[in-house]
């Protein structure tokens, strides 16, 4: 399926053509890295969110949800560190007038060395066949060794510069490695500067009572500042979690790859509060739980990997990303962090309010530690789209574009198609629609040939097409066409709810992920 950047471009066009994602403000020529979800996109996105929400709040007795406001007291962002440290190092090219993240330019240079090494390995693997020993080859091949040496040298300098927050050194690395602007091809770079990613606006109506506020760059802080509210009103006992889905905003410098990096996006975050000292055990538990959630969708187990962080934020004692194989490489979709008691302690310090938990078993009060799972809805949407998209060659030379979406997530579960617009077929089709519409998202379509209607449904990933023909009117049976196999079977109308329900139910998906819990 989706393998490379050409396919990625097709997926982006497909999203627009079939009502999944539109560029924001398109009739005004768009707005950078902001997108709108269309009639099918919103359904797919809502189903992803429901899958996450129910996996968190139904499958765990000790996880509850909240919905906190986007605007919060500005001191929250001082306490969380976002005002002082939520920065990206940016650099401008004077010729193209384009702005880049300095760290991304250097990481792309590292990726070039990695690519060269992989190419050598792939070539040799082909040449030597079964007898190929990759480890030995990497240790001895001069070209691989030379690129590895360059990679190690650059990586060491880069890591030190980032750790020391040394912006001059970042610029020097870009100059020393002769990194050019991909647009102008020149090395006419400005100095590197820090750029805060938070959007700022004013709250209040008159000049003497306005206050600067931020659009939240993550939903997590809304959970931390409500820790005591939820713990007390819900009489929650540790360990317990608070889940939230909501919009977040970041003024990304390099916004690209479609909905992968947006300026307005949505997060699904869960903070799990635990006893100090137990956090690493819970970190492992949540790593495995979250991977199971992803894998239960059946997008392909091999498409996921953990990327453990070598460099930890000063408040974290473990962190990993779940990466997904996008057409443009393995990319972070979800972060899992052991954040110690940093956030709650900071809010205690900045608000002056005691934020502690009294543990009745230990008979003592303490600041809980936190494991955070944080996933981007839009990145999840993209991973589902990319792994579902297929241009399929059919027998007889025909082709079709089909989205093999996980059935429980599909925007439309079944299409109801009278073969022709006469002989009682539309009326019968409406009856079936009226029976199914309370349980399933159905779409009625009577325009064009049935073949064209099948293609339209394949393109939006509808798992089932129900065709009402002459025989239906006589014996109450229909043909049921499967999106993936295109096979059709004749079934009784009365069996439709159970067949579609069994295959498309979110409950079954939740059960399959829960089996090994
Ligand atoms: N509270 C922790 C936090 O916000 P993060 O790694 O910055 O951590 C978590 O973000 C997730 O949010 C990412 O794994 C990604 O899926 C999503 N995300 C972050 N920035 C994004 C952006 N600009 N566009 C789309 N999704 C984004």
Coordinates of C-alpha atoms and ligand atoms in Angstrom, one line a residue:
X1 CA 0.0 0.0 0.0
X2 CA 1.1 3.6 0.6
X3 CA 4.9 3.5 0.2
X4 CA 6.3 6.8 -0.9
X5 CA 5.8 10.5 -1.3
X6 CA 4.0 10.2 -4.6
X7 CA 1.4 8.1 -3.0
X8 CA 1.3 10.6 -0.2
X9 CA 0.4 13.4 -2.6
X10 CA -2.4 11.2 -4.0
X11 CA -3.7 10.6 -0.5
X12 CA -3.8 14.3 0.2
X13 CA -5.8 14.9 -3.1
X14 CA -8.0 12.0 -2.2
X15 CA -8.8 13.5 1.2
X16 CA -9.9 16.6 -0.5
X17 CA -11.8 15.0 -3.4
X18 CA -13.8 12.7 -1.1
X19 CA -14.7 15.2 1.6
X20 CA -12.2 14.1 4.3
X21 CA -9.9 17.2 4.6
X22 CA -10.0 20.6 3.0
X23 CA -7.4 23.4 3.3
X24 CA -8.8 26.0 5.7
X25 CA -10.2 29.2 4.2
X26 CA -9.6 27.8 0.7
X27 CA -11.5 30.5 -1.2
X28 CA -9.1 33.0 0.3
X29 CA -6.1 31.0 -0.8
X30 CA -5.8 29.0 2.4
X31 CA -4.2 29.5 5.8
X32 CA -0.8 27.9 6.5
X33 CA -1.0 24.5 8.2
X34 CA -4.7 24.9 9.2
X35 CA -7.2 22.4 7.8
X36 CA -10.9 21.7 8.0
X37 CA -12.4 18.3 8.2
X38 CA -15.2 17.5 5.7
X39 CA -18.3 15.4 5.9
X40 CA -16.4 12.1 5.8
X41 CA -13.3 13.3 7.7
X42 CA -15.3 14.4 10.7
X43 CA -17.0 11.0 11.0
X44 CA -13.7 9.2 10.8
X45 CA -12.1 11.6 13.3
X46 CA -15.1 11.2 15.7
X47 CA -14.8 7.4 15.5
X48 CA -11.1 7.6 16.3
X49 CA -11.9 9.8 19.3
X50 CA -14.6 7.5 20.5
X51 CA -12.3 4.5 20.2
X52 CA -9.8 6.3 22.4
X53 CA -12.3 7.7 24.8
X54 CA -14.0 4.4 25.4
X55 CA -10.8 2.5 25.6
X56 CA -9.7 4.9 28.4
X57 CA -13.0 5.5 30.3
X58 CA -15.0 2.3 29.8
X59 CA -12.2 -0.2 30.0
X60 CA -10.6 1.4 33.1
X61 CA -12.7 1.9 36.2
X62 CA -10.1 4.3 37.5
X63 CA -10.0 6.7 34.6
X64 CA -12.5 9.5 34.2
X65 CA -12.7 12.3 31.6
X66 CA -12.9 16.1 31.7
X67 CA -13.3 18.9 29.1
X68 CA -11.3 21.9 30.3
X69 CA -11.3 25.3 28.6
X70 CA -8.8 26.4 25.9
X71 CA -8.1 29.7 27.8
X72 CA -6.5 29.3 31.1
X73 CA -4.9 31.6 33.6
X74 CA -1.6 32.8 32.0
X75 CA 0.4 31.9 35.1
X76 CA -0.3 28.2 34.3
X77 CA 2.1 28.5 31.3
X78 CA 4.7 30.1 33.4
X79 CA 4.4 27.3 35.9
X80 CA 4.5 24.6 33.2
X81 CA 7.6 26.1 31.7
X82 CA 6.0 26.9 28.4
X83 CA 6.6 30.7 28.6
X84 CA 10.3 30.2 29.1
X85 CA 11.1 27.0 27.3
X86 CA 8.5 26.1 24.7
X87 CA 10.8 27.3 22.0
X88 CA 12.1 26.0 18.7
X89 CA 15.5 27.3 17.3
X90 CA 14.7 29.1 14.0
X91 CA 16.9 30.2 11.2
X92 CA 16.1 32.3 8.1
X93 CA 17.5 32.1 4.7
X94 CA 18.1 35.6 3.3
X95 CA 17.7 34.6 -0.3
X96 CA 14.5 32.5 -0.2
X97 CA 13.1 34.5 2.8
X98 CA 12.0 31.1 4.2
X99 CA 12.2 30.2 7.8
X100 CA 13.4 26.8 9.0
X101 CA 13.9 25.0 12.3
X102 CA 17.7 24.7 12.8
X103 CA 17.4 21.4 14.5
X104 CA 15.3 20.0 11.6
X105 CA 17.9 21.1 9.1
X106 CA 20.6 19.2 11.0
X107 CA 18.4 16.2 11.5
X108 CA 17.8 16.0 7.8
X109 CA 21.6 16.0 7.3
X110 CA 21.8 13.1 9.7
X111 CA 19.1 11.3 7.8
X112 CA 21.1 11.7 4.6
X113 CA 24.0 9.7 6.1
X114 CA 21.5 7.1 7.4
X115 CA 20.0 6.8 3.9
X116 CA 23.4 6.4 2.3
X117 CA 24.2 3.6 4.7
X118 CA 20.8 1.9 4.2
X119 CA 21.4 2.0 0.4
X120 CA 24.7 0.2 0.7
X121 CA 23.2 -2.4 3.0
X122 CA 20.2 -3.0 0.6
X123 CA 22.6 -3.3 -2.4
X124 CA 24.8 -5.8 -0.6
X125 CA 21.8 -7.8 0.7
X126 CA 20.6 -8.2 -2.9
X127 CA 24.1 -9.2 -4.0
X128 CA 24.8 -11.8 -1.3
X129 CA 21.3 -13.2 -0.8
X130 CA 20.8 -15.6 2.1
X131 CA 24.4 -15.6 3.2
X132 CA 24.3 -11.8 3.9
X133 CA 25.5 -10.8 7.4
X134 CA 24.3 -7.3 7.9
X135 CA 26.1 -6.7 11.2
X136 CA 29.4 -7.8 9.8
X137 CA 28.9 -5.7 6.6
X138 CA 28.2 -2.6 8.7
X139 CA 31.4 -3.2 10.7
X140 CA 33.6 -3.7 7.7
X141 CA 32.3 -1.9 4.6
X142 CA 34.5 1.3 4.1
X143 CA 31.6 3.4 2.7
X144 CA 29.3 2.5 5.5
X145 CA 32.0 3.1 8.0
X146 CA 32.8 6.6 6.5
X147 CA 29.1 7.6 6.7
X148 CA 28.8 6.2 10.2
X149 CA 31.8 8.3 11.3
X150 CA 30.3 11.4 9.8
X151 CA 27.0 10.6 11.5
X152 CA 28.6 10.0 14.9
X153 CA 30.6 13.2 14.6
X154 CA 27.6 15.4 13.6
X155 CA 25.3 13.7 16.1
X156 CA 27.7 14.4 19.0
X157 CA 28.0 18.1 18.1
X158 CA 24.3 18.5 17.5
X159 CA 23.4 16.8 20.8
X160 CA 25.8 18.9 22.8
X161 CA 24.6 22.1 21.2
X162 CA 20.9 21.3 21.9
X163 CA 21.7 20.2 25.5
X164 CA 23.7 23.4 26.1
X165 CA 21.0 25.5 24.3
X166 CA 23.9 26.9 22.2
X167 CA 22.3 28.7 19.3
X168 CA 25.7 29.9 17.9
X169 CA 26.9 26.4 17.7
X170 CA 23.8 25.3 15.9
X171 CA 24.4 27.9 13.2
X172 CA 28.1 26.9 13.0
X173 CA 27.1 23.3 12.4
X174 CA 24.8 24.4 9.6
X175 CA 27.7 26.3 8.1
X176 CA 30.4 23.6 8.7
X177 CA 28.2 20.9 7.1
X178 CA 27.4 23.2 4.2
X179 CA 23.7 22.7 4.6
X180 CA 21.8 24.7 1.9
X181 CA 18.3 26.1 1.7
X182 CA 16.3 23.5 -0.3
X183 CA 14.6 26.4 -2.1
X184 CA 17.3 28.9 -2.9
X185 CA 20.2 26.4 -2.8
X186 CA 22.3 29.0 -0.9
X187 CA 24.0 29.2 2.5
X188 CA 23.0 32.8 3.2
X189 CA 21.7 32.1 6.7
X190 CA 20.8 34.5 9.5
X191 CA 21.7 33.7 13.2
X192 CA 19.7 31.1 15.0
X193 CA 17.0 32.5 17.4
X194 CA 14.6 31.0 19.8
X195 CA 11.0 31.2 18.8
X196 CA 8.2 30.6 21.3
X197 CA 5.4 28.4 19.8
X198 CA 2.5 29.7 21.9
X199 CA -0.2 31.9 20.3
X200 CA -0.9 35.0 22.4
X201 CA -4.1 37.0 22.5
X202 CA -5.9 39.5 24.8
X203 CA -8.8 38.8 27.1
X204 CA -11.0 41.7 28.4
X205 CA -12.8 44.6 26.9
X206 CA -11.2 47.8 28.2
X207 CA -7.5 48.9 28.2
X208 CA -7.2 48.7 32.0
X209 CA -8.5 45.2 32.4
X210 CA -7.1 43.3 29.5
X211 CA -4.7 40.5 30.1
X212 CA -2.5 38.5 27.8
X213 CA -3.6 34.9 27.5
X214 CA -2.4 32.0 25.5
X215 CA -4.2 29.5 23.3
X216 CA -3.2 26.2 25.1
X217 CA -0.3 24.4 23.4
X218 CA -1.3 21.1 25.0
X219 CA -4.4 19.9 26.8
X220 CA -2.5 18.3 29.7
X221 CA -2.3 21.4 31.9
X222 CA -6.1 21.6 32.0
X223 CA -5.9 18.1 33.7
X224 CA -3.2 19.1 36.1
X225 CA -4.9 22.2 37.4
X226 CA -8.1 20.1 37.9
X227 CA -6.4 17.3 39.7
X228 CA -7.8 18.2 43.1
X229 CA -11.3 19.0 41.8
X230 CA -11.6 15.6 40.1
X231 CA -9.9 13.6 42.9
X232 CA -12.1 15.1 45.6
X233 CA -15.5 15.2 43.8
X234 CA -14.9 11.8 42.2
X235 CA -13.5 10.4 45.5
X236 CA -10.7 9.0 43.4
X237 CA -8.0 6.8 44.9
X238 CA -4.5 6.4 43.5
X239 CA -3.7 5.1 41.0
X240 CA -6.2 6.9 38.8
X241 CA -6.3 8.7 35.5
X242 CA -7.9 11.8 33.9
X243 CA -8.5 11.8 30.2
X244 CA -9.2 14.7 27.9
X245 CA -9.7 15.3 24.2
X246 CA -9.4 18.8 22.9
X247 CA -7.8 21.4 20.6
X248 CA -4.3 22.6 21.0
X249 CA -2.5 25.4 19.2
X250 CA 1.2 25.8 18.3
X251 CA 2.7 28.4 16.0
X252 CA 4.9 25.8 14.2
X253 CA 7.8 27.2 12.3
X254 CA 7.9 24.4 9.8
X255 CA 4.4 23.3 9.2
X256 CA 4.2 20.6 6.5
X257 CA 3.2 17.1 5.6
X258 CA -0.5 17.9 5.6
X259 CA -2.2 17.2 8.9
X260 CA 0.9 15.8 10.4
X261 CA 2.1 19.2 11.7
X262 CA -0.6 21.7 12.1
X263 CA -1.0 25.1 13.9
X264 CA -4.4 24.1 15.2
X265 CA -4.8 20.4 16.1
X266 CA -6.4 18.0 18.5
X267 CA -4.9 15.9 21.3
X268 CA -6.1 13.0 23.3
X269 CA -4.2 13.0 26.5
X270 CA -4.4 11.0 29.7
X271 CA -2.6 11.7 32.9
X272 CA -2.2 8.7 35.2
X273 CA -1.5 9.7 38.8
X274 CA 0.6 7.1 40.8
X275 CA 2.5 6.7 44.0
X276 CA 6.1 8.1 43.9
X277 CA 8.4 5.1 43.2
X278 CA 5.8 3.2 41.2
X279 CA 6.0 5.4 38.1
X280 CA 8.4 3.3 36.0
X281 CA 6.3 0.2 36.5
X282 CA 3.2 2.1 35.3
X283 CA 5.2 3.6 32.5
X284 CA 5.9 0.1 31.1
X285 CA 2.2 -0.8 31.6
X286 CA 1.0 2.2 29.7
X287 CA 3.6 1.6 26.9
X288 CA 2.2 -1.8 26.3
X289 CA -1.5 -0.8 26.7
X290 CA -1.2 2.0 24.2
X291 CA 0.6 -0.2 21.6
X292 CA -2.2 -2.8 22.0
X293 CA -4.8 0.0 21.3
X294 CA -3.0 0.8 18.1
X295 CA -2.4 -2.7 17.0
X296 CA -6.0 -3.8 17.5
X297 CA -7.0 -1.6 14.5
X298 CA -5.2 -4.1 12.3
X299 CA -3.2 -1.5 10.3
X300 CA -0.2 -3.9 10.4
X301 CA 1.9 -4.7 13.5
X302 CA 5.1 -4.0 11.6
X303 CA 4.2 -0.4 11.1
X304 CA 4.7 0.5 14.7
X305 CA 7.9 1.0 16.7
X306 CA 8.9 2.5 20.0
X307 CA 11.5 5.3 19.9
X308 CA 12.8 5.7 23.5
X309 CA 14.1 9.2 24.2
X310 CA 17.9 9.4 24.9
X311 CA 17.6 13.0 25.9
X312 CA 15.0 13.4 28.6
X313 CA 13.4 16.7 29.6
X314 CA 14.7 17.7 33.1
X315 CA 11.4 16.7 34.8
X316 CA 11.0 13.3 33.0
X317 CA 12.6 10.0 34.1
X318 CA 11.4 8.0 31.1
X319 CA 9.9 8.8 27.7
X320 CA 9.1 7.0 24.5
X321 CA 7.3 7.7 21.3
X322 CA 5.1 5.3 19.4
X323 CA 6.1 5.9 15.8
X324 CA 4.0 4.8 12.8
X325 CA 5.3 4.1 9.3
X326 CA 4.0 7.0 7.2
X327 CA 4.8 7.3 3.5
X328 CA 7.5 9.8 4.6
X329 CA 9.1 7.5 7.1
X330 CA 8.5 6.4 10.7
X331 CA 7.0 9.3 12.6
X332 CA 5.8 10.1 16.1
X333 CA 2.1 9.6 16.6
X334 CA 2.0 9.3 20.4
X335 CA 4.2 10.2 23.3
X336 CA 4.3 8.4 26.6
X337 CA 6.2 10.2 29.4
X338 CA 6.9 9.6 33.0
X339 CA 6.7 13.3 34.1
X340 CA 7.6 12.7 37.8
X341 CA 5.7 15.2 40.1
X342 CA 7.0 18.2 38.1
X343 CA 3.7 19.6 36.9
X344 CA 1.7 19.3 40.2
X345 CA 4.6 20.6 42.2
X346 CA 5.0 23.6 39.9
X347 CA 1.3 24.5 40.1
X348 CA 1.5 24.1 43.9
X349 CA 4.5 26.6 43.9
X350 CA 2.9 29.1 41.5
X351 CA -0.6 29.0 42.8
X352 CA 0.3 28.9 46.5
X353 CA -2.4 26.1 46.9
X354 CA -1.5 22.8 48.4
X355 CA -1.9 20.1 45.7
X356 CA -1.3 16.8 47.5
X357 CA -2.9 13.4 47.9
X358 CA -3.6 11.8 51.2
X359 CA -2.9 8.1 50.8
X360 CA -5.1 6.2 53.4
X361 CA -3.0 3.0 53.1
X362 CA 0.3 4.8 53.8
X363 CA -1.3 7.3 56.1
X364 CA 0.7 10.1 54.5
X365 CA 0.3 13.0 52.0
X366 CA 2.5 13.4 48.9
X367 CA 2.5 14.9 45.5
X368 CA 1.6 12.1 43.0
X369 CA 3.8 11.2 40.1
X370 CA 2.4 11.1 36.6
X371 CA 2.5 9.0 33.5
X372 CA 1.2 10.8 30.5
X373 CA -0.1 9.3 27.3
X374 CA -0.5 11.9 24.6
X375 CA -1.7 11.2 21.0
X376 CA -2.5 13.6 18.2
X377 CA -6.0 12.9 16.7
X378 CA -4.9 14.3 13.4
X379 CA -1.7 12.2 13.2
X380 CA -3.8 9.2 14.1
X381 CA -6.2 10.1 11.3
X382 CA -3.3 10.4 8.9
X383 CA -1.9 7.0 9.9
X384 CA -5.3 5.4 9.4
X385 CA -5.7 7.1 6.0
X386 CA -2.2 6.3 4.8
X387 CA -2.3 2.6 5.7
X388 CA -5.8 2.2 4.3
X389 CA -5.4 3.8 0.9
X390 CA -4.9 1.4 -2.1
X391 CA -5.0 1.8 -5.8
X392 CA -6.0 -1.7 -6.9
X393 CA -5.6 -3.2 -10.3
X394 CA -8.6 -5.4 -11.0
X395 CA -9.1 -8.3 -13.4
X396 CA -9.8 -7.1 -16.9
X397 CA -7.6 -4.1 -16.6
X398 CA -9.9 -1.9 -14.5
X399 CA -8.6 -0.1 -11.4
X400 CA -10.3 1.1 -8.3
X401 CA -9.2 3.3 -5.3
X402 CA -10.3 1.7 -2.1
X403 CA -9.8 2.7 1.5
X404 CA -9.4 -0.4 3.7
X405 CA -10.4 1.5 6.8
X406 CA -10.8 -0.4 10.0
X407 CA -14.6 -1.1 9.7
X408 CA -15.4 0.3 13.2
X409 CA -13.9 3.6 12.2
X410 CA -15.4 3.9 8.7
X411 CA -17.4 7.1 8.3
X412 CA -20.2 5.2 6.6
X413 CA -20.9 1.6 7.5
X414 CA -23.2 0.7 4.7
X415 CA -24.6 2.1 1.5
X416 CA -28.1 1.4 0.4
X417 CA -28.4 1.1 -3.3
X418 CA -31.6 0.4 -5.2
X419 CA -30.5 -1.2 -8.5
X420 CA -32.9 1.0 -10.5
X421 CA -35.2 3.8 -9.7
X422 CA -38.4 1.9 -10.3
X423 CA -40.3 -1.3 -9.6
X424 CA -40.7 -0.7 -5.9
X425 CA -36.9 -0.8 -5.3
X426 CA -36.4 2.7 -4.0
X427 CA -39.3 2.2 -1.6
X428 CA -37.9 -1.1 -0.3
X429 CA -34.4 0.6 0.0
X430 CA -35.9 3.4 2.1
X431 CA -37.5 0.7 4.4
X432 CA -34.1 -0.9 4.9
X433 CA -32.5 2.5 5.5
X434 CA -35.2 3.3 8.2
X435 CA -34.4 -0.1 9.9
X436 CA -30.6 0.4 9.9
X437 CA -30.1 4.1 10.4
X438 CA -30.6 4.1 14.2
X439 CA -27.6 1.8 14.6
X440 CA -25.3 2.5 11.7
X441 CA -24.2 5.4 9.6
X442 CA -26.0 4.6 6.3
X443 CA -25.9 6.4 3.0
X444 CA -28.7 6.1 0.4
X445 CA -27.6 6.5 -3.2
X446 CA -29.7 5.9 -6.3
X447 CA -27.7 8.0 -8.9
X448 CA -25.6 6.5 -11.7
X449 CA -24.9 2.8 -12.5
X450 CA -24.5 0.5 -9.5
X451 CA -20.8 0.0 -10.5
X452 CA -20.1 3.7 -10.2
X453 CA -21.9 3.8 -6.9
X454 CA -19.7 0.9 -5.6
X455 CA -16.6 2.8 -6.6
X456 CA -17.7 5.9 -4.7
X457 CA -18.3 3.8 -1.6
X458 CA -14.9 2.1 -2.0
X459 CA -13.2 5.5 -2.2
X460 CA -14.6 6.5 1.2
X461 CA -14.0 3.1 2.8
X462 CA -17.6 2.0 3.2
X463 CA -17.4 -1.7 4.4
X464 CA -20.8 -2.8 2.9
X465 CA -23.0 -2.1 0.0
X466 CA -26.5 -3.4 0.1
X467 CA -28.2 -3.7 -3.3
X468 CA -31.9 -3.9 -3.6
X469 CA -33.0 -5.6 -6.8
X470 CA -36.0 -7.3 -8.4
X471 CA -35.6 -10.4 -6.1
X472 CA -35.7 -8.2 -3.0
X473 CA -39.2 -7.1 -3.6
X474 CA -40.2 -10.8 -3.9
X475 CA -38.3 -12.5 -1.2
X476 CA -36.9 -9.9 1.2
X477 CA -33.3 -10.7 0.4
X478 CA -30.5 -8.3 -0.8
X479 CA -27.0 -8.6 -2.1
X480 CA -24.4 -7.6 0.4
X481 CA -21.0 -6.6 -1.1
X482 CA -17.8 -6.6 0.9
X483 CA -15.5 -3.6 0.3
X484 CA -12.3 -5.5 0.5
X485 CA -13.1 -8.8 -1.3
X486 CA -15.8 -7.3 -3.6
X487 CA -17.6 -10.6 -3.1
X488 CA -21.4 -10.4 -2.9
X489 CA -23.6 -12.7 -1.0
X490 CA -27.4 -12.9 -0.9
X491 CA -28.7 -12.4 2.6
X492 CA -32.1 -11.9 4.3
X493 CA -32.9 -8.3 5.2
X494 CA -33.5 -9.4 8.7
X495 CA -29.9 -10.6 9.0
X496 CA -28.4 -7.3 8.0
X497 CA -28.2 -5.7 11.5
X498 CA -26.3 -8.7 13.0
X499 CA -23.9 -9.1 10.1
X500 CA -23.0 -5.4 9.9
X501 CA -23.1 -5.0 13.7
X502 CA -20.7 -7.9 14.2
X503 CA -18.1 -6.6 11.7
X504 CA -18.4 -2.8 12.3
X505 CA -18.9 -2.6 16.0
X506 CA -16.6 -0.5 18.1
X507 CA -17.5 -2.8 21.1
X508 CA -15.8 -5.7 19.3
X509 CA -12.8 -3.6 18.6
X510 CA -12.6 -2.7 22.3
X511 CA -13.0 -6.3 23.3
X512 CA -10.2 -7.4 21.0
X513 CA -7.8 -4.9 22.5
X514 CA -9.0 -5.7 26.1
X515 CA -8.5 -9.5 25.7
X516 CA -4.9 -9.3 26.8
X517 CA -5.3 -6.5 29.3
Ligands
LIG1 N1 1.4 16.9 26.7 C1 2.5 16.4 26.0 C2 2.6 16.9 24.6 O1 1.9 17.8 24.2 P1 3.9 16.5 22.4 O2 4.9 15.4 22.1 O3 4.4 17.9 22.2 O4 3.5 16.2 23.9 C3 1.8 15.1 21.8 O5 2.5 16.3 21.7 C4 1.2 14.6 20.5 O6 0.5 15.7 19.9 C5 2.2 14.2 19.4 O7 2.7 12.9 19.6 C6 1.5 14.4 18.2 O8 0.7 13.3 17.9 C7 0.5 15.6 18.5 N2 1.1 16.9 18.0 C8 2.0 17.7 18.5 N3 2.2 18.7 17.8 C9 1.4 18.6 16.7 C10 1.2 19.4 15.5 N4 1.8 20.6 15.3 N5 0.3 19.0 14.6 C11 -0.4 17.8 14.8 N6 -0.2 17.1 15.9 C12 0.7 17.4 16.8

